[in-house]
Amino acid sequence: MITEVLLALVLGVVVYVLLLKGKQETLQTEDGWWGIGEPTQIPEDESIQPFRIETSSEEIQDLHRRIDQTRTFPSLEDSQFNYGFNSCYLQKVISYWRNEFDWKKQVEKLNRYPHYKTKIEGIDIHFVHVRPRGLPDGTATIPLLMVHGWPGSFYEFYGILPLLTEPSSPDDIVFEVVCPSLPGYGFSEAPYKKGFNSVCAARLFHKLMKRLGFNQFYAHGGDWGWLVTTNMAQLEPKTIKGLHLNFAPPSKPSLPMMLSIMLGSRFPKLFGFTEHDLKRLFPYMDKVLVESLKETGYMHIQATKPDTVGRALNDSPVGLAAYILEKFSTWTDPEFRNMEDGGLERKFSLEDLLTNVMIYWTTGSIISSMRFYKENFGKGLDEPHSKIPVYVPTALASFPNELMHSPKLWVKQKYHKLISFTPMARGGHFAAMEEPELLAKDIQNFIKILENRKMK
């Protein structure tokens, strides 16, 4: 009798585990209100309005006046970018910004693609919507949502947009691309209430895509865009046909991950580690923990008291540029810290870099963009989304100089249908802006697999 009871208990446990394993948990969320005051009883206006970026002589004169009044401070001798943005090189950037940079011309470039705004949960959401032009009859387009992070903007995608919407090869997929600005970033209105985190952004972007008529679509994200699109896949896995990422740090330590940290340097093949994995991860204390401490000071500030330093950055264009552009140096290649110019112009033009800065400056959005860290880290690292796997087909373009390296084993702990993991030839954190051709090709290859298209 006891044996039969024990056998039944064991069998019951096995069945329960199998059922639990087979169940795909989805992330839960509820509608919110982020506008001023209390929500009105009037139904929200769901219309989509064209939007055009504008500037004025007064805006530019104010910028120039503030640049002219900046106070310089010398960098230490032989410090390069190891103490932050080098003052000698900053003077060159300031001179270019003040005397050569043409904001009116860049505004025309920004308006090259159609911009729109629509109100969702009480705040205006800005987005760029690029539809392919002049397509032959019968050519189907595939919708793709692309989400940026900090300190980037929708402008990061301007180099990759023509590669996706106007591909040169007839065998390539033609995409219809939507690039929203995260709420509180650029031309999207900032929330007026506390608590707007990545799950809230994911919910709003689902509403945006439905409002545009897309019941299913692909999504791509890097930096915060990684987390927002991941949350979108967790919220509505049947809506996201495929998830493409170029950044995927582990959300929670798992047993395989911990074992790989302890034993991976001695038994790399056991964990599928490559030479590049070993180079980026070991010795773990130096390569991961110490390196993270070197580069995450900004995160601690923004996750605790963003409004304090944000007020200073919102008042000084030079301070804002130094704060933002230092990330475009170090996060592109950590070796750039040892260069007098931070290696900035090796990968980007000052025109493009300052255009991104100007989006923050002219919209006064640096404080609200920094608050996103507070909202996402303020309740700790044990939020429900950190425990829920992603069952949507996923691809990771793993760029060698990414700020936080994630080997394939670690990525698979979160993304259970990892279809593609591509070690990229070169590039860092701002992949769409730095290496648009490489990223576009990887997006094409991944979605061709899911769409059963032939790859070249």
mmCIF file of C-alpha atoms in Angstrom, residues 167-446:
data_model
loop_
_atom_site.group_PDB
_atom_site.id
_atom_site.type_symbol
_atom_site.label_atom_id
_atom_site.label_comp_id
_atom_site.label_asym_id
_atom_site.label_seq_id
_atom_site.Cartn_x
_atom_site.Cartn_y
_atom_site.Cartn_z
ATOM 1 C CA PRO A 167 16.840 46.657 -50.297
ATOM 2 C CA SER A 168 19.113 46.380 -53.324
ATOM 3 C CA SER A 169 18.610 42.633 -53.825
ATOM 4 C CA PRO A 170 15.315 41.381 -55.287
ATOM 5 C CA ASP A 171 15.651 38.356 -52.986
ATOM 6 C CA ASP A 172 15.576 40.507 -49.857
ATOM 7 C CA ILE A 173 12.507 41.127 -47.742
ATOM 8 C CA VAL A 174 10.995 44.591 -48.038
ATOM 9 C CA PHE A 175 10.091 45.970 -44.630
ATOM 10 C CA GLU A 176 7.609 48.555 -43.479
ATOM 11 C CA VAL A 177 9.337 50.036 -40.429
ATOM 12 C CA VAL A 178 7.946 51.796 -37.363
ATOM 13 C CA CYS A 179 10.456 53.557 -35.068
ATOM 14 C CA PRO A 180 8.796 55.043 -31.974
ATOM 15 C CA SER A 181 10.468 57.329 -29.457
ATOM 16 C CA LEU A 182 10.302 55.885 -25.962
ATOM 17 C CA PRO A 183 8.004 57.991 -23.747
ATOM 18 C CA GLY A 184 10.107 60.746 -22.210
ATOM 19 C CA TYR A 185 12.631 60.558 -25.052
ATOM 20 C CA GLY A 186 12.829 63.080 -27.868
ATOM 21 C CA PHE A 187 9.438 63.991 -29.273
ATOM 22 C CA SER A 188 7.399 61.497 -27.220
ATOM 23 C CA GLU A 189 5.715 63.122 -24.252
ATOM 24 C CA ALA A 190 7.114 62.250 -20.820
ATOM 25 C CA PRO A 191 4.905 60.457 -18.273
ATOM 26 C CA TYR A 192 3.569 62.699 -15.485
ATOM 27 C CA LYS A 193 3.210 59.825 -13.032
ATOM 28 C CA LYS A 194 5.702 57.573 -11.285
ATOM 29 C CA GLY A 195 6.143 53.959 -12.335
ATOM 30 C CA PHE A 196 6.457 54.070 -16.133
ATOM 31 C CA ASN A 197 8.811 51.144 -16.797
ATOM 32 C CA SER A 198 9.689 48.869 -19.721
ATOM 33 C CA VAL A 199 6.486 46.809 -19.372
ATOM 34 C CA CYS A 200 4.421 50.001 -19.656
ATOM 35 C CA ALA A 201 6.366 51.003 -22.761
ATOM 36 C CA ALA A 202 5.811 47.510 -24.208
ATOM 37 C CA ARG A 203 2.062 47.787 -23.615
ATOM 38 C CA LEU A 204 1.928 51.225 -25.263
ATOM 39 C CA PHE A 205 3.861 50.042 -28.302
ATOM 40 C CA HIS A 206 1.506 47.075 -28.717
ATOM 41 C CA LYS A 207 -1.354 49.566 -28.726
ATOM 42 C CA LEU A 208 0.514 51.723 -31.234
ATOM 43 C CA MET A 209 1.043 48.832 -33.641
ATOM 44 C CA LYS A 210 -2.588 47.733 -33.357
ATOM 45 C CA ARG A 211 -3.660 51.316 -34.018
ATOM 46 C CA LEU A 212 -1.558 51.203 -37.183
ATOM 47 C CA GLY A 213 -3.359 48.021 -38.246
ATOM 48 C CA PHE A 214 -0.627 45.471 -37.484
ATOM 49 C CA ASN A 215 -1.979 42.392 -35.715
ATOM 50 C CA GLN A 216 1.335 40.577 -36.133
ATOM 51 C CA PHE A 217 4.820 41.979 -36.680
ATOM 52 C CA TYR A 218 8.515 41.501 -36.041
ATOM 53 C CA ALA A 219 10.436 43.517 -33.459
ATOM 54 C CA HIS A 220 14.044 44.595 -33.064
ATOM 55 C CA GLY A 221 15.698 46.210 -30.071
ATOM 56 C CA GLY A 222 19.009 47.175 -28.528
ATOM 57 C CA ASP A 223 19.800 48.756 -25.150
ATOM 58 C CA TRP A 224 16.406 49.592 -23.542
ATOM 59 C CA GLY A 225 14.853 48.519 -26.829
ATOM 60 C CA TRP A 226 16.020 44.983 -25.957
ATOM 61 C CA LEU A 227 13.972 44.974 -22.756
ATOM 62 C CA VAL A 228 10.918 46.719 -24.199
ATOM 63 C CA THR A 229 10.668 44.338 -27.179
ATOM 64 C CA THR A 230 11.386 41.361 -24.901
ATOM 65 C CA ASN A 231 8.490 42.466 -22.680
ATOM 66 C CA MET A 232 6.335 42.798 -25.800
ATOM 67 C CA ALA A 233 7.107 39.165 -26.651
ATOM 68 C CA GLN A 234 6.262 38.137 -23.084
ATOM 69 C CA LEU A 235 2.972 40.079 -23.117
ATOM 70 C CA GLU A 236 1.675 38.879 -26.493
ATOM 71 C CA PRO A 237 3.796 36.026 -27.883
ATOM 72 C CA LYS A 238 1.341 35.372 -30.719
ATOM 73 C CA THR A 239 1.570 38.987 -31.888
ATOM 74 C CA ILE A 240 5.371 39.110 -32.135
ATOM 75 C CA LYS A 241 6.298 36.832 -35.038
ATOM 76 C CA GLY A 242 9.996 37.076 -34.280
ATOM 77 C CA LEU A 243 12.316 39.020 -31.982
ATOM 78 C CA HIS A 244 15.691 40.304 -33.185
ATOM 79 C CA LEU A 245 18.151 41.755 -30.665
ATOM 80 C CA ASN A 246 21.691 43.112 -30.629
ATOM 81 C CA PHE A 247 21.882 43.260 -26.819
ATOM 82 C CA ALA A 248 20.716 40.563 -24.398
ATOM 83 C CA PRO A 249 22.264 40.684 -20.926
ATOM 84 C CA PRO A 250 21.076 37.952 -18.541
ATOM 85 C CA SER A 251 18.059 39.044 -16.507
ATOM 86 C CA LYS A 252 18.478 36.416 -13.771
ATOM 87 C CA PRO A 253 21.387 34.077 -12.960
ATOM 88 C CA SER A 254 20.617 30.440 -13.782
ATOM 89 C CA LEU A 255 22.382 27.252 -12.704
ATOM 90 C CA PRO A 256 23.992 26.697 -16.161
ATOM 91 C CA MET A 257 25.170 30.311 -16.142
ATOM 92 C CA MET A 258 26.700 30.020 -12.649
ATOM 93 C CA LEU A 259 28.413 26.737 -13.513
ATOM 94 C CA SER A 260 29.808 28.271 -16.708
ATOM 95 C CA ILE A 261 31.247 31.178 -14.715
ATOM 96 C CA MET A 262 32.934 28.804 -12.250
ATOM 97 C CA LEU A 263 34.142 26.185 -14.732
ATOM 98 C CA GLY A 264 33.980 27.791 -18.182
ATOM 99 C CA SER A 265 37.594 28.932 -18.334
ATOM 100 C CA ARG A 266 38.813 25.363 -17.657
ATOM 101 C CA PHE A 267 36.184 23.466 -19.655
ATOM 102 C CA PRO A 268 35.042 25.875 -22.375
ATOM 103 C CA LYS A 269 33.737 23.186 -24.740
ATOM 104 C CA LEU A 270 31.429 21.881 -22.021
ATOM 105 C CA PHE A 271 29.568 25.210 -22.137
ATOM 106 C CA GLY A 272 29.985 25.923 -25.839
ATOM 107 C CA PHE A 273 32.303 28.856 -25.172
ATOM 108 C CA THR A 274 34.246 30.311 -28.115
ATOM 109 C CA GLU A 275 37.607 32.044 -28.030
ATOM 110 C CA HIS A 276 35.784 35.355 -28.030
ATOM 111 C CA ASP A 277 33.642 34.254 -25.070
ATOM 112 C CA LEU A 278 36.779 33.380 -23.111
ATOM 113 C CA LYS A 279 38.381 36.703 -24.024
ATOM 114 C CA ARG A 280 35.360 38.715 -22.876
ATOM 115 C CA LEU A 281 34.503 36.730 -19.731
ATOM 116 C CA PHE A 282 37.734 35.594 -18.059
ATOM 117 C CA PRO A 283 39.204 36.246 -15.631
ATOM 118 C CA TYR A 284 35.617 36.931 -14.571
ATOM 119 C CA MET A 285 36.415 39.300 -11.738
ATOM 120 C CA ASP A 286 38.435 41.618 -13.991
ATOM 121 C CA LYS A 287 36.597 41.265 -17.285
ATOM 122 C CA VAL A 288 33.023 41.377 -16.016
ATOM 123 C CA LEU A 289 32.722 42.676 -12.455
ATOM 124 C CA VAL A 290 35.478 45.299 -12.426
ATOM 125 C CA GLU A 291 34.772 46.366 -16.001
ATOM 126 C CA SER A 292 31.083 46.771 -15.167
ATOM 127 C CA LEU A 293 31.948 48.963 -12.191
ATOM 128 C CA LYS A 294 34.060 51.164 -14.450
ATOM 129 C CA GLU A 295 31.231 51.764 -16.894
ATOM 130 C CA THR A 296 28.035 51.814 -14.824
ATOM 131 C CA GLY A 297 28.457 54.878 -12.611
ATOM 132 C CA TYR A 298 25.908 56.705 -14.755
ATOM 133 C CA MET A 299 23.436 53.869 -14.147
ATOM 134 C CA HIS A 300 23.616 54.190 -10.365
ATOM 135 C CA ILE A 301 22.949 57.927 -10.624
ATOM 136 C CA GLN A 302 20.061 57.539 -13.042
ATOM 137 C CA ALA A 303 18.544 54.629 -11.127
ATOM 138 C CA THR A 304 18.508 56.590 -7.870
ATOM 139 C CA LYS A 305 18.419 60.405 -8.266
ATOM 140 C CA PRO A 306 18.112 61.186 -11.995
ATOM 141 C CA ASP A 307 16.540 64.625 -11.556
ATOM 142 C CA THR A 308 19.554 66.105 -9.743
ATOM 143 C CA VAL A 309 22.251 65.678 -12.372
ATOM 144 C CA GLY A 310 19.568 65.863 -15.066
ATOM 145 C CA ARG A 311 18.804 69.470 -14.154
ATOM 146 C CA ALA A 312 22.422 70.446 -14.809
ATOM 147 C CA LEU A 313 22.500 68.599 -18.145
ATOM 148 C CA ASN A 314 19.223 70.185 -19.215
ATOM 149 C CA ASP A 315 20.747 73.627 -18.610
ATOM 150 C CA SER A 316 24.115 73.174 -20.344
ATOM 151 C CA PRO A 317 24.398 71.987 -23.952
ATOM 152 C CA VAL A 318 28.138 71.384 -23.550
ATOM 153 C CA GLY A 319 27.585 69.315 -20.412
ATOM 154 C CA LEU A 320 24.830 67.374 -22.168
ATOM 155 C CA ALA A 321 27.039 66.662 -25.187
ATOM 156 C CA ALA A 322 29.931 65.472 -23.014
ATOM 157 C CA TYR A 323 27.625 63.210 -20.994
ATOM 158 C CA ILE A 324 26.006 61.607 -24.047
ATOM 159 C CA LEU A 325 28.970 61.427 -26.409
ATOM 160 C CA GLU A 326 31.241 59.804 -23.834
ATOM 161 C CA LYS A 327 28.925 56.762 -24.105
ATOM 162 C CA PHE A 328 29.270 56.717 -27.878
ATOM 163 C CA SER A 329 33.016 56.431 -27.328
ATOM 164 C CA THR A 330 33.375 53.805 -24.618
ATOM 165 C CA TRP A 331 30.356 51.706 -25.545
ATOM 166 C CA THR A 332 31.554 51.451 -29.130
ATOM 167 C CA ASP A 333 34.965 50.094 -28.154
ATOM 168 C CA PRO A 334 36.398 49.995 -24.612
ATOM 169 C CA GLU A 335 39.873 50.587 -26.059
ATOM 170 C CA PHE A 336 38.720 54.040 -27.150
ATOM 171 C CA ARG A 337 39.162 55.126 -23.518
ATOM 172 C CA ASN A 338 42.887 55.239 -24.243
ATOM 173 C CA MET A 339 42.587 57.710 -27.125
ATOM 174 C CA GLU A 340 42.763 61.499 -26.853
ATOM 175 C CA ASP A 341 39.679 61.862 -29.065
ATOM 176 C CA GLY A 342 37.853 58.843 -27.655
ATOM 177 C CA GLY A 343 37.845 57.293 -31.131
ATOM 178 C CA LEU A 344 34.521 58.999 -31.793
ATOM 179 C CA GLU A 345 35.167 59.961 -35.396
ATOM 180 C CA ARG A 346 36.489 56.513 -36.281
ATOM 181 C CA LYS A 347 32.941 55.168 -36.289
ATOM 182 C CA PHE A 348 30.639 58.180 -36.421
ATOM 183 C CA SER A 349 30.536 61.689 -37.852
ATOM 184 C CA LEU A 350 30.249 64.665 -35.525
ATOM 185 C CA GLU A 351 27.228 65.707 -37.559
ATOM 186 C CA ASP A 352 25.351 62.504 -36.710
ATOM 187 C CA LEU A 353 26.486 62.487 -33.088
ATOM 188 C CA LEU A 354 25.403 66.072 -32.508
ATOM 189 C CA THR A 355 22.085 65.489 -34.274
ATOM 190 C CA ASN A 356 21.308 62.869 -31.643
ATOM 191 C CA VAL A 357 22.386 65.299 -28.898
ATOM 192 C CA MET A 358 20.198 68.013 -30.403
ATOM 193 C CA ILE A 359 17.142 65.759 -30.217
ATOM 194 C CA TYR A 360 17.667 65.630 -26.449
ATOM 195 C CA TRP A 361 18.554 69.333 -26.198
ATOM 196 C CA THR A 362 15.722 70.850 -28.222
ATOM 197 C CA THR A 363 13.081 68.646 -26.586
ATOM 198 C CA GLY A 364 14.479 69.076 -23.064
ATOM 199 C CA SER A 365 14.118 65.333 -22.582
ATOM 200 C CA ILE A 366 17.347 64.337 -20.830
ATOM 201 C CA ILE A 367 15.767 64.246 -17.339
ATOM 202 C CA SER A 368 12.731 62.212 -18.363
ATOM 203 C CA SER A 369 14.929 59.825 -20.373
ATOM 204 C CA MET A 370 17.142 59.223 -17.335
ATOM 205 C CA ARG A 371 14.095 58.532 -15.155
ATOM 206 C CA PHE A 372 13.515 55.352 -17.157
ATOM 207 C CA TYR A 373 16.413 53.830 -15.173
ATOM 208 C CA LYS A 374 14.788 54.770 -11.866
ATOM 209 C CA GLU A 375 11.483 53.248 -12.925
ATOM 210 C CA ASN A 376 13.076 49.994 -14.102
ATOM 211 C CA PHE A 377 15.498 49.486 -11.213
ATOM 212 C CA GLY A 378 13.548 51.209 -8.442
ATOM 213 C CA LYS A 379 11.687 48.044 -7.408
ATOM 214 C CA GLY A 380 14.743 45.804 -7.551
ATOM 215 C CA LEU A 381 15.784 43.163 -10.053
ATOM 216 C CA ASP A 382 13.088 40.601 -9.230
ATOM 217 C CA GLU A 383 10.246 41.944 -11.346
ATOM 218 C CA PRO A 384 7.876 39.345 -12.887
ATOM 219 C CA HIS A 385 9.277 39.781 -16.403
ATOM 220 C CA SER A 386 12.743 38.741 -15.193
ATOM 221 C CA LYS A 387 11.402 35.276 -14.326
ATOM 222 C CA ILE A 388 9.359 34.602 -17.466
ATOM 223 C CA PRO A 389 11.081 32.986 -20.467
ATOM 224 C CA VAL A 390 10.555 34.198 -24.012
ATOM 225 C CA TYR A 391 8.974 31.612 -26.311
ATOM 226 C CA VAL A 392 8.925 33.765 -29.437
ATOM 227 C CA PRO A 393 11.503 32.841 -32.124
ATOM 228 C CA THR A 394 14.550 34.990 -31.334
ATOM 229 C CA ALA A 395 17.847 36.007 -32.912
ATOM 230 C CA LEU A 396 20.825 37.747 -31.383
ATOM 231 C CA ALA A 397 23.406 39.636 -33.417
ATOM 232 C CA SER A 398 26.345 39.445 -31.005
ATOM 233 C CA PHE A 399 28.657 42.379 -31.700
ATOM 234 C CA PRO A 400 32.215 41.833 -30.393
ATOM 235 C CA ASN A 401 32.547 45.153 -28.546
ATOM 236 C CA GLU A 402 29.103 45.130 -26.964
ATOM 237 C CA LEU A 403 29.080 46.685 -23.513
ATOM 238 C CA MET A 404 27.939 43.448 -21.831
ATOM 239 C CA HIS A 405 28.852 40.197 -23.553
ATOM 240 C CA SER A 406 26.352 37.323 -23.473
ATOM 241 C CA PRO A 407 27.475 33.901 -24.729
ATOM 242 C CA LYS A 408 24.961 31.711 -26.502
ATOM 243 C CA LEU A 409 24.429 29.499 -23.447
ATOM 244 C CA TRP A 410 23.339 32.494 -21.361
ATOM 245 C CA VAL A 411 21.008 33.842 -24.026
ATOM 246 C CA LYS A 412 19.245 30.480 -24.337
ATOM 247 C CA GLN A 413 18.343 30.529 -20.649
ATOM 248 C CA LYS A 414 15.920 33.392 -21.328
ATOM 249 C CA TYR A 415 15.069 32.954 -25.004
ATOM 250 C CA HIS A 416 13.894 29.372 -25.361
ATOM 251 C CA LYS A 417 13.481 29.518 -29.147
ATOM 252 C CA LEU A 418 16.842 30.987 -30.083
ATOM 253 C CA ILE A 419 16.829 30.452 -33.838
ATOM 254 C CA SER A 420 19.940 32.425 -34.695
ATOM 255 C CA PHE A 421 23.028 33.549 -32.774
ATOM 256 C CA THR A 422 25.451 35.422 -35.005
ATOM 257 C CA PRO A 423 28.939 36.468 -33.870
ATOM 258 C CA MET A 424 29.321 39.720 -35.795
ATOM 259 C CA ALA A 425 32.565 40.715 -37.501
ATOM 260 C CA ARG A 426 32.865 44.097 -35.800
ATOM 261 C CA GLY A 427 30.892 46.695 -33.917
ATOM 262 C CA GLY A 428 29.717 47.717 -30.480
ATOM 263 C CA HIS A 429 26.655 48.870 -28.574
ATOM 264 C CA PHE A 430 25.144 51.314 -31.093
ATOM 265 C CA ALA A 431 24.995 48.698 -33.839
ATOM 266 C CA ALA A 432 22.310 50.246 -36.049
ATOM 267 C CA MET A 433 24.220 53.522 -36.219
ATOM 268 C CA GLU A 434 27.739 52.072 -36.364
ATOM 269 C CA GLU A 435 27.262 49.013 -38.601
ATOM 270 C CA PRO A 436 23.899 49.371 -40.386
ATOM 271 C CA GLU A 437 24.833 47.007 -43.233
ATOM 272 C CA LEU A 438 25.845 44.176 -40.898
ATOM 273 C CA LEU A 439 22.756 44.586 -38.736
ATOM 274 C CA ALA A 440 20.398 44.816 -41.724
ATOM 275 C CA LYS A 441 21.841 41.613 -43.177
ATOM 276 C CA ASP A 442 21.358 39.752 -39.911
ATOM 277 C CA ILE A 443 17.765 40.963 -39.609
ATOM 278 C CA GLN A 444 17.151 39.860 -43.198
ATOM 279 C CA ASN A 445 18.667 36.416 -42.643
ATOM 280 C CA PHE A 446 16.716 35.788 -39.440
#
